[in-house]
Each structure stands twice: as C-alpha cells, then as structure tokens.
mmCIF file of C-alpha atoms in Angstrom:
data_model
loop_
_atom_site.group_PDB
_atom_site.id
_atom_site.type_symbol
_atom_site.label_atom_id
_atom_site.label_comp_id
_atom_site.label_asym_id
_atom_site.label_seq_id
_atom_site.Cartn_x
_atom_site.Cartn_y
_atom_site.Cartn_z
ATOM 1 C CA UNK J 594 -44.631 -111.248 57.995
ATOM 2 C CA UNK J 595 -47.328 -112.868 55.664
ATOM 3 C CA UNK J 596 -48.086 -115.628 58.169
ATOM 4 C CA UNK J 597 -48.762 -112.770 61.025
ATOM 5 C CA UNK J 598 -50.867 -110.691 58.537
ATOM 6 C CA UNK J 599 -52.998 -113.654 57.716
ATOM 7 C CA UNK J 600 -53.565 -114.177 61.515
ATOM 8 C CA UNK J 601 -54.301 -110.797 62.142
ATOM 9 C CA UNK J 602 -56.800 -110.697 59.214
ATOM 10 C CA UNK J 603 -58.574 -113.883 60.625
ATOM 11 C CA UNK J 604 -58.866 -112.229 64.204
ATOM 12 C CA UNK J 605 -60.153 -109.314 62.713
ATOM 13 C CA UNK J 606 -62.666 -111.358 60.665
ATOM 14 C CA UNK J 607 -63.585 -113.383 63.752
ATOM 15 C CA UNK J 608 -64.365 -110.024 65.551
ATOM 16 C CA UNK J 609 -66.490 -108.482 62.731
ATOM 17 C CA UNK J 610 -68.481 -111.947 62.629
ATOM 18 C CA UNK J 611 -68.745 -111.951 66.214
ATOM 19 C CA UNK J 612 -70.255 -108.311 66.483
ATOM 20 C CA UNK J 613 -72.477 -108.928 63.791
ATOM 21 C CA UNK J 614 -73.569 -112.048 65.758
ATOM 22 C CA UNK J 615 -74.267 -109.996 68.765
ATOM 23 C CA UNK J 616 -76.162 -107.379 66.646
ATOM 24 C CA UNK J 617 -78.407 -109.867 65.252
ATOM 25 C CA UNK J 618 -78.995 -111.429 68.405
ATOM 26 C CA UNK J 619 -79.534 -107.799 69.990
ATOM 27 C CA UNK J 620 -82.259 -107.131 67.293
ATOM 28 C CA UNK J 621 -84.069 -110.632 67.920
ATOM 29 C CA UNK J 622 -83.798 -110.501 71.699
ATOM 30 C CA UNK J 623 -83.740 -107.225 73.008
ATOM 31 C CA UNK J 624 -87.507 -106.475 72.277
ATOM 32 C CA UNK J 625 -88.551 -109.492 74.471
ATOM 33 C CA UNK J 626 -86.057 -108.098 77.255
ATOM 34 C CA UNK J 627 -87.707 -104.925 77.133
ATOM 35 C CA UNK J 628 -91.214 -106.085 77.701
ATOM 36 C CA UNK J 629 -90.045 -108.913 80.326
ATOM 37 C CA UNK J 630 -90.832 -106.748 83.364
ATOM 38 C CA UNK J 631 -94.576 -106.499 82.271
ATOM 39 C CA UNK J 632 -94.669 -110.222 81.701
ATOM 40 C CA UNK J 633 -93.089 -110.925 84.778
ATOM 41 C CA UNK J 634 -95.481 -109.004 86.676
ATOM 42 C CA UNK J 635 -98.379 -110.197 84.590
ATOM 43 C CA UNK J 636 -97.259 -113.735 85.437
ATOM 44 C CA UNK J 637 -97.182 -113.242 89.028
ATOM 45 C CA UNK J 638 -100.244 -111.083 89.543
ATOM 46 C CA UNK J 639 -102.308 -112.212 86.660
ATOM 47 C CA UNK J 640 -101.770 -115.642 85.394
ATOM 48 C CA UNK J 641 -100.788 -117.184 88.639
ATOM 49 C CA UNK J 642 -104.107 -116.160 90.733
ATOM 50 C CA UNK J 643 -106.275 -117.453 87.448
ATOM 51 C CA UNK J 644 -104.700 -120.756 87.464
ATOM 52 C CA UNK J 645 -104.605 -120.973 91.337
ATOM 53 C CA UNK J 646 -108.279 -120.052 91.238
ATOM 54 C CA UNK J 647 -109.006 -123.028 88.626
ATOM 55 C CA UNK J 648 -107.032 -125.593 90.964
ATOM 56 C CA UNK J 649 -109.420 -124.117 93.879
ATOM 57 C CA UNK J 650 -112.780 -124.317 91.875
ATOM 58 C CA UNK J 651 -112.209 -128.422 91.765
ATOM 59 C CA UNK J 652 -111.571 -128.698 95.164
ATOM 60 C CA UNK J 653 -113.732 -128.304 98.480
ATOM 61 C CA UNK J 654 -111.956 -125.126 99.935
ATOM 62 C CA UNK J 655 -113.427 -123.018 102.672
ATOM 63 C CA UNK J 656 -111.173 -120.232 104.380
ATOM 64 C CA UNK J 657 -111.042 -122.061 107.858
ATOM 65 C CA UNK J 658 -110.226 -125.647 106.655
ATOM 66 C CA UNK J 659 -108.311 -124.810 103.653
ATOM 67 C CA UNK J 660 -108.098 -127.316 100.868
ATOM 68 C CA UNK J 661 -110.387 -130.311 101.104
ATOM 69 C CA UNK J 662 -111.199 -133.043 98.627
ATOM 70 C CA UNK J 663 -111.129 -133.049 95.029
ATOM 71 C CA UNK J 664 -114.609 -132.793 93.409
ATOM 72 C CA UNK J 665 -114.093 -131.907 89.950
ATOM 73 C CA UNK J 666 -117.050 -130.026 88.304
ATOM 74 C CA UNK J 667 -119.427 -130.393 91.410
ATOM 75 C CA UNK J 668 -118.788 -126.485 92.418
ATOM 76 C CA UNK J 669 -119.619 -125.558 88.848
ATOM 77 C CA UNK J 670 -122.618 -127.787 88.636
ATOM 78 C CA UNK J 671 -123.861 -126.314 92.206
ATOM 79 C CA UNK J 672 -123.624 -122.829 90.978
ATOM 80 C CA UNK J 673 -125.378 -123.284 87.616
ATOM 81 C CA UNK J 674 -127.970 -124.968 89.737
ATOM 82 C CA UNK J 675 -128.639 -122.049 91.855
ATOM 83 C CA UNK J 676 -131.513 -119.534 91.082
ATOM 84 C CA UNK J 677 -129.426 -116.653 92.569
ATOM 85 C CA UNK J 678 -126.624 -117.099 90.074
ATOM 86 C CA UNK J 679 -128.941 -116.496 87.023
ATOM 87 C CA UNK J 680 -130.441 -113.729 88.667
ATOM 88 C CA UNK J 681 -127.066 -112.341 89.181
ATOM 89 C CA UNK J 682 -126.404 -112.978 85.517
ATOM 90 C CA UNK J 683 -129.285 -111.253 84.255
ATOM 91 C CA UNK J 684 -128.452 -108.159 86.647
ATOM 92 C CA UNK J 685 -125.165 -108.250 85.383
ATOM 93 C CA UNK J 686 -125.927 -108.186 81.614
ATOM 94 C CA UNK J 687 -128.610 -105.605 82.185
ATOM 95 C CA UNK J 688 -126.257 -103.145 84.055
ATOM 96 C CA UNK J 689 -123.668 -103.974 81.490
ATOM 97 C CA UNK J 690 -126.149 -103.012 78.550
ATOM 98 C CA UNK J 691 -126.930 -99.902 80.297
ATOM 99 C CA UNK J 692 -123.392 -98.840 81.182
ATOM 100 C CA UNK J 693 -121.337 -99.845 77.997
ATOM 101 C CA UNK J 694 -123.544 -98.622 75.229
ATOM 102 C CA UNK J 695 -124.379 -95.086 76.548
ATOM 103 C CA UNK J 696 -120.825 -94.501 77.782
ATOM 104 C CA UNK J 697 -119.146 -94.989 74.470
ATOM 105 C CA UNK J 698 -121.699 -93.145 72.632
ATOM 106 C CA UNK J 699 -121.739 -90.296 75.030
ATOM 107 C CA UNK J 700 -117.804 -90.211 75.281
ATOM 108 C CA UNK J 701 -117.558 -90.138 71.536
ATOM 109 C CA UNK J 702 -119.765 -86.790 71.576
ATOM 110 C CA UNK J 703 -117.987 -85.278 74.286
ATOM 111 C CA UNK J 704 -114.656 -85.974 72.314
ATOM 112 C CA UNK J 705 -115.805 -84.825 69.162
ATOM 113 C CA UNK J 706 -117.037 -81.485 71.109
ATOM 114 C CA UNK J 707 -113.593 -81.182 72.928
ATOM 115 C CA UNK J 708 -111.830 -81.641 69.793
ATOM 116 C CA UNK J 709 -112.960 -78.214 68.552
ATOM 117 C CA UNK J 710 -111.226 -74.911 69.159
ATOM 118 C CA UNK J 711 -112.827 -74.106 72.291
ATOM 119 C CA UNK J 712 -112.187 -71.383 74.812
ATOM 120 C CA UNK J 713 -110.101 -72.766 77.730
ATOM 121 C CA UNK J 714 -109.967 -76.091 76.100
ATOM 122 C CA UNK J 715 -107.592 -77.319 78.632
ATOM 123 C CA UNK J 716 -109.735 -76.502 81.201
ATOM 124 C CA UNK J 717 -112.623 -78.466 79.596
ATOM 125 C CA UNK J 718 -110.593 -81.326 79.115
ATOM 126 C CA UNK J 719 -109.392 -81.619 82.333
ATOM 127 C CA UNK J 720 -113.067 -80.794 83.933
ATOM 128 C CA UNK J 721 -114.248 -84.176 82.161
ATOM 129 C CA UNK J 722 -111.918 -86.067 84.286
ATOM 130 C CA UNK J 723 -112.797 -84.841 87.709
ATOM 131 C CA UNK J 724 -115.528 -87.531 88.169
ATOM 132 C CA UNK J 725 -113.054 -90.105 87.336
ATOM 133 C CA UNK J 726 -110.961 -88.762 90.357
ATOM 134 C CA UNK J 727 -113.793 -88.956 92.726
ATOM 135 C CA UNK J 728 -113.706 -91.996 95.064
ATOM 136 C CA UNK J 729 -116.031 -94.952 94.139
ATOM 137 C CA UNK J 730 -117.471 -94.888 97.574
ATOM 138 C CA UNK J 731 -118.163 -91.187 97.573
ATOM 139 C CA UNK J 732 -120.005 -91.598 94.333
ATOM 140 C CA UNK J 733 -121.870 -94.357 95.543
ATOM 141 C CA UNK J 734 -123.120 -92.699 98.747
ATOM 142 C CA UNK J 735 -124.038 -89.435 96.871
ATOM 143 C CA UNK J 736 -125.992 -91.395 94.118
ATOM 144 C CA UNK J 737 -127.642 -93.679 96.728
ATOM 145 C CA UNK J 738 -128.903 -90.704 98.631
ATOM 146 C CA UNK J 739 -129.921 -88.972 95.313
ATOM 147 C CA UNK J 740 -132.020 -92.158 94.363
ATOM 148 C CA UNK J 741 -133.539 -92.894 97.841
ATOM 149 C CA UNK J 742 -137.006 -94.113 97.635
ATOM 150 C CA UNK J 743 -138.971 -91.629 99.858
ATOM 151 C CA UNK J 744 -136.874 -88.501 99.998
ATOM 152 C CA UNK J 745 -134.269 -88.604 97.415
ATOM 153 C CA UNK J 746 -133.649 -85.709 95.302
ATOM 154 C CA UNK J 747 -134.719 -87.354 91.863
ATOM 155 C CA UNK J 748 -138.012 -88.323 93.548
ATOM 156 C CA UNK J 749 -138.442 -84.847 94.951
ATOM 157 C CA UNK J 750 -137.946 -83.512 91.331
ATOM 158 C CA UNK J 751 -140.250 -85.897 89.770
ATOM 159 C CA UNK J 752 -142.998 -84.681 92.453
ATOM 160 C CA UNK J 753 -142.413 -81.071 91.446
ATOM 161 C CA UNK J 754 -143.370 -81.896 87.731
ATOM 162 C CA UNK J 755 -146.195 -83.915 88.857
ATOM 163 C CA UNK J 756 -144.881 -87.689 88.364
ATOM 164 C CA UNK J 757 -145.183 -90.448 90.895
ATOM 165 C CA UNK J 758 -141.804 -91.190 92.947
ATOM 166 C CA UNK J 759 -139.997 -94.340 91.717
ATOM 167 C CA UNK J 760 -138.898 -97.130 93.980
ATOM 168 C CA UNK J 761 -135.058 -97.028 93.116
ATOM 169 C CA UNK J 762 -134.173 -99.467 95.288
ATOM 170 C CA UNK J 763 -137.091 -102.027 95.442
ATOM 171 C CA UNK J 764 -137.606 -102.166 91.747
ATOM 172 C CA UNK J 765 -135.208 -104.256 89.236
ATOM 173 C CA UNK J 766 -134.967 -101.871 86.312
ATOM 174 C CA UNK J 767 -135.039 -98.573 88.235
ATOM 175 C CA UNK J 768 -132.224 -100.003 90.333
ATOM 176 C CA UNK J 769 -130.154 -100.894 87.349
ATOM 177 C CA UNK J 770 -130.618 -97.358 85.776
ATOM 178 C CA UNK J 771 -129.365 -95.961 88.843
ATOM 179 C CA UNK J 772 -126.281 -97.870 89.444
ATOM 180 C CA UNK J 773 -125.521 -97.476 85.578
ATOM 181 C CA UNK J 774 -125.738 -93.958 85.955
ATOM 182 C CA UNK J 775 -123.188 -93.900 88.679
ATOM 183 C CA UNK J 776 -120.656 -96.223 86.513
ATOM 184 C CA UNK J 777 -121.326 -93.855 83.492
ATOM 185 C CA UNK J 778 -120.786 -90.754 85.837
ATOM 186 C CA UNK J 779 -117.384 -91.825 86.634
ATOM 187 C CA UNK J 780 -115.910 -93.686 83.468
ATOM 188 C CA UNK J 781 -117.584 -91.363 80.690
ATOM 189 C CA UNK J 782 -114.764 -88.650 80.834
ATOM 190 C CA UNK J 783 -112.258 -91.016 81.056
ATOM 191 C CA UNK J 784 -113.319 -92.901 77.668
ATOM 192 C CA UNK J 785 -113.696 -89.351 76.375
ATOM 193 C CA UNK J 786 -110.130 -88.350 76.631
ATOM 194 C CA UNK J 787 -108.989 -91.938 75.447
ATOM 195 C CA UNK J 788 -110.894 -90.894 72.139
ATOM 196 C CA UNK J 789 -110.027 -87.289 72.287
ATOM 197 C CA UNK J 790 -106.114 -88.491 72.060
ATOM 198 C CA UNK J 791 -107.134 -90.500 68.959
ATOM 199 C CA UNK J 792 -108.797 -87.919 67.353
ATOM 200 C CA UNK J 793 -105.680 -85.501 67.533
ATOM 201 C CA UNK J 794 -103.933 -87.862 65.738
ATOM 202 C CA UNK J 795 -106.132 -87.723 62.712
ATOM 203 C CA UNK J 796 -105.068 -85.369 59.585
ATOM 204 C CA UNK J 797 -106.791 -82.339 59.246
ATOM 205 C CA UNK J 798 -106.390 -82.673 55.607
ATOM 206 C CA UNK J 799 -109.480 -85.003 55.683
ATOM 207 C CA UNK J 800 -111.441 -82.463 57.518
ATOM 208 C CA UNK J 801 -110.659 -79.653 55.225
ATOM 209 C CA UNK J 802 -111.340 -81.558 51.886
ATOM 210 C CA UNK J 803 -114.606 -82.447 53.816
ATOM 211 C CA UNK J 804 -115.546 -79.040 54.244
ATOM 212 C CA UNK J 805 -114.647 -78.211 50.744
ATOM 213 C CA UNK J 806 -117.178 -80.782 49.641
ATOM 214 C CA UNK J 807 -119.672 -79.165 51.868
ATOM 215 C CA UNK J 808 -119.840 -81.919 54.465
ATOM 216 C CA UNK J 809 -121.149 -80.738 57.959
ATOM 217 C CA UNK J 810 -119.908 -81.788 61.678
ATOM 218 C CA UNK J 811 -122.060 -84.565 61.639
ATOM 219 C CA UNK J 812 -121.019 -86.020 58.296
ATOM 220 C CA UNK J 813 -117.410 -85.294 59.155
ATOM 221 C CA UNK J 814 -117.940 -87.425 62.280
ATOM 222 C CA UNK J 815 -119.634 -90.149 60.773
ATOM 223 C CA UNK J 816 -117.434 -90.220 57.287
ATOM 224 C CA UNK J 817 -114.076 -89.527 58.975
ATOM 225 C CA UNK J 818 -113.798 -89.536 62.480
ATOM 226 C CA UNK J 819 -115.340 -92.707 63.188
ATOM 227 C CA UNK J 820 -113.584 -94.856 60.793
ATOM 228 C CA UNK J 821 -110.178 -93.496 61.789
ATOM 229 C CA UNK J 822 -111.022 -94.233 65.417
ATOM 230 C CA UNK J 823 -111.549 -97.885 64.461
ATOM 231 C CA UNK J 824 -108.477 -99.280 66.726
ATOM 232 C CA UNK J 825 -109.203 -97.134 69.342
ATOM 233 C CA UNK J 826 -112.866 -97.886 69.351
ATOM 234 C CA UNK J 827 -112.268 -101.613 69.632
ATOM 235 C CA UNK J 828 -110.164 -101.071 72.684
ATOM 236 C CA UNK J 829 -112.617 -98.966 74.293
ATOM 237 C CA UNK J 830 -115.363 -101.365 73.794
ATOM 238 C CA UNK J 831 -113.240 -104.273 74.666
ATOM 239 C CA UNK J 832 -112.161 -102.265 78.303
ATOM 240 C CA UNK J 833 -115.704 -101.151 78.862
ATOM 241 C CA UNK J 834 -117.048 -104.662 78.433
ATOM 242 C CA UNK J 835 -114.504 -106.049 80.847
ATOM 243 C CA UNK J 836 -115.336 -103.382 83.064
ATOM 244 C CA UNK J 837 -119.096 -103.492 82.802
ATOM 245 C CA UNK J 838 -119.237 -107.274 83.501
ATOM 246 C CA UNK J 839 -116.970 -106.730 86.511
ATOM 247 C CA UNK J 840 -118.866 -103.878 88.315
ATOM 248 C CA UNK J 841 -118.643 -104.334 92.143
ATOM 249 C CA UNK J 842 -118.252 -101.141 93.981
ATOM 250 C CA UNK J 843 -121.488 -99.550 92.795
ATOM 251 C CA UNK J 844 -123.938 -102.381 93.539
ATOM 252 C CA UNK J 845 -122.146 -102.983 96.790
ATOM 253 C CA UNK J 846 -122.641 -99.566 98.150
ATOM 254 C CA UNK J 847 -125.964 -98.865 96.721
ATOM 255 C CA UNK J 848 -127.524 -99.706 99.865
ATOM 256 C CA UNK J 849 -126.364 -100.280 103.533
ATOM 257 C CA UNK J 850 -126.754 -103.870 103.396
ATOM 258 C CA UNK J 851 -124.119 -104.664 100.530
ATOM 259 C CA UNK J 852 -126.037 -107.664 99.437
ATOM 260 C CA UNK J 853 -127.775 -106.672 96.271
ATOM 261 C CA UNK J 854 -131.040 -105.941 97.593
ATOM 262 C CA UNK J 855 -133.771 -107.844 99.554
ATOM 263 C CA UNK J 856 -134.633 -109.662 96.552
ATOM 264 C CA UNK J 857 -131.320 -109.661 94.744
ATOM 265 C CA UNK J 858 -132.620 -107.021 92.399
ATOM 266 C CA UNK J 859 -129.125 -105.532 91.807
ATOM 267 C CA UNK J 860 -126.729 -108.457 92.830
ATOM 268 C CA UNK J 861 -124.285 -108.785 89.968
ATOM 269 C CA UNK J 862 -122.110 -111.969 89.571
ATOM 270 C CA UNK J 863 -119.202 -110.250 91.095
ATOM 271 C CA UNK J 864 -121.274 -109.378 94.266
ATOM 272 C CA UNK J 865 -122.676 -113.128 94.077
ATOM 273 C CA UNK J 866 -118.846 -114.426 94.363
ATOM 274 C CA UNK J 867 -118.149 -111.937 97.171
ATOM 275 C CA UNK J 868 -121.210 -113.406 99.138
ATOM 276 C CA UNK J 869 -120.156 -116.872 98.545
ATOM 277 C CA UNK J 870 -116.481 -116.416 99.482
ATOM 278 C CA UNK J 871 -116.665 -113.987 102.050
ATOM 279 C CA UNK J 872 -120.144 -114.538 103.380
ATOM 280 C CA UNK J 873 -120.236 -118.418 103.188
ATOM 281 C CA UNK J 874 -116.427 -118.977 103.426
ATOM 282 C CA UNK J 875 -116.873 -121.511 100.678
ATOM 283 C CA UNK J 876 -113.874 -120.628 98.346
ATOM 284 C CA UNK J 877 -114.224 -123.442 96.156
ATOM 285 C CA UNK J 878 -117.706 -122.199 94.795
ATOM 286 C CA UNK J 879 -116.734 -118.822 94.569
ATOM 287 C CA UNK J 880 -113.885 -119.727 92.704
ATOM 288 C CA UNK J 881 -116.139 -121.655 90.052
ATOM 289 C CA UNK J 882 -118.266 -118.328 89.823
ATOM 290 C CA UNK J 883 -115.026 -116.271 88.960
ATOM 291 C CA UNK J 884 -114.113 -118.959 86.067
ATOM 292 C CA UNK J 885 -117.777 -118.611 84.720
ATOM 293 C CA UNK J 886 -117.406 -114.918 84.796
ATOM 294 C CA UNK J 887 -113.943 -115.173 82.919
ATOM 295 C CA UNK J 888 -115.454 -117.444 80.329
ATOM 296 C CA UNK J 889 -118.508 -114.917 79.956
ATOM 297 C CA UNK J 890 -116.097 -111.878 79.612
ATOM 298 C CA UNK J 891 -114.013 -113.819 76.756
ATOM 299 C CA UNK J 892 -117.348 -114.617 74.850
ATOM 300 C CA UNK J 893 -119.101 -111.353 75.137
ATOM 301 C CA UNK J 894 -115.482 -109.666 74.463
ATOM 302 C CA UNK J 895 -114.993 -111.547 71.232
ATOM 303 C CA UNK J 896 -118.376 -110.677 70.184
ATOM 304 C CA UNK J 897 -118.059 -107.140 70.713
ATOM 305 C CA UNK J 898 -114.617 -107.209 69.099
ATOM 306 C CA UNK J 899 -116.168 -109.185 65.784
ATOM 307 C CA UNK J 900 -119.405 -106.478 66.197
ATOM 308 C CA UNK J 901 -117.013 -103.493 66.233
ATOM 309 C CA UNK J 902 -114.569 -104.405 63.594
ATOM 310 C CA UNK J 903 -117.654 -105.145 61.088
ATOM 311 C CA UNK J 904 -119.251 -101.640 61.903
ATOM 312 C CA UNK J 905 -116.113 -99.801 61.654
ATOM 313 C CA UNK J 906 -115.234 -101.392 58.390
ATOM 314 C CA UNK J 907 -118.649 -100.701 56.800
ATOM 315 C CA UNK J 908 -118.093 -97.012 57.545
ATOM 316 C CA UNK J 909 -114.658 -96.911 55.835
#
C-alpha cells in the first residue's frame, strides 16, 4: 500500500509539473502564434518582394529577356546620373511637404471640432470620410478639370475677381499645389478620424480641471490634447510621410499623357519608376529607383519620428 501510494504521488507530481510546463510554454509562445498569420503574410507579400527587388536591382533585367548579367551598382549609378531622377526627387519632396504638413494640421483641427458635442455628430463624422471612399480616378478627373489651364473652374473663379489665370499644368509650383490638394481632399478626413478616436480616449478630467482654471479651447488643445496624442500623432506623421513619398495615382492621372508633364513638372519618383519599368521595360534600373525610394522613406521617416517625439515631449 505504501509503495502504491508513493507511485501515485509521483504520477500526480509529474502531471502537475508537466501541466505547469505547458502553461509556461503557452505564456511564452502563444503570443507569437497569434501574430504568426501577419508575419507569414508580410513575409510573402512584403519582405520577399523587397529582397527580390534588391536582386533585380543588381542585374540587367528586362520584361522580355528576363535576368541578364550581374552589374552590381551600375543601375544605381545610372539612375543617380539622370537629370530626370533629380527632377522627380524635387517634385516628390515638394508635393510631400504640401500634402503632409497641411493634412496633419487640418486633420487635427477637424478632429478637435468633431470631438465637441455637435448636433448630428455621427453624420458629420461619417461625412468627413466620404472623400476617402471616392475612387482616386474620379478625384483626379474632377480636379484635373477644375484646374484646367484655360477653361477650368478655378481659373474662371479667379477671372471673376480680376486675377490672371494660372497655368496649372505648365508651371511647377501650381501643378504641385493642385496635386497636393487632391491628396489632402482624400486623406484629411481619414486622418481626422484616427485623431478623433485617440481624442475620445483622453480623460475628461483634464479638460474639466483646465476649464476651472480658465483655459480656453485653444489652450486646452495645445496643453492637453496634443501632448496626450503623442503616440497617435507619431503614427499619423509616419504614415503620411510614407504615403506622401509614394504618391502615384494623382500625378499619373493629372493629365491625359500620364508621364508627369511635358517637362516633368510634376513627375514623382514612383511615376519615374513606372516609366522606367513599363515604359522602357528596364526592370533593373526601375528596381534601383525603388530601393532609392525605400531608403529615402526610411531616412525621412526617422527624421519625422525624432522631430515629432521632441515636439510632443516639449509640449508636456
């Protein structure tokens, strides 16, 4: 009897020890199991194309002949030696500034307004998202007609107030402004809803204490709302940076040619990449442009991250 009880106790101890071990394994490995679908999909659709593009960028590669000889960094040297690449870089940075900065500012203001107790607030909150639902092709066609050089709606409005018409498709800055307006029209409402969701999570006690101290709405926005939105603002700025540097649809559809203007007035890097890849069928050089754009996004994204964190920390 004593021997059997000892054996049973050992079995119970082993079962407890094994269940405890399984519990520890569950705590350690189950989170990675839950996020594994995203990692797998990202590896297939994101990481693999990125690495494959790096391979293509160091070879002669065209659509018809496929992979050619290994050329090392010659494709990068060729791209960096082209004047059109630097024009595209200038246009991309110009449009990026005209889209990202106003988009974040206006989205913050719209979110602050929608955060108040408005009548039919659900209607207004859904209304700011409507431009995002509109197809980019439709937005580009409407705005390209509005900003037509001769008989566009904007130039007709300028003529009514005695101003000279603007060559929106012929000049550099006006074309960048028109394209940036298209981008901001589509994405400002979407960004505003992200900021609004973050504002809803801020405790109302802060605002009540500020109102007792006599702080107005603008002071509450600067001293309470913006510091509390620091993580969300960093996310919004980073995503706006990536989207602004990868802009393609609006410049492509701004005119019927789709090449970025007769003198490349609004040709962006992505449009230059498209013209190299599908216009000249040179996938090696197009992949080199893609990697240069990838590095540019990383550099500007890190700068934006550092600047936004510093500004937000100074607000607190």
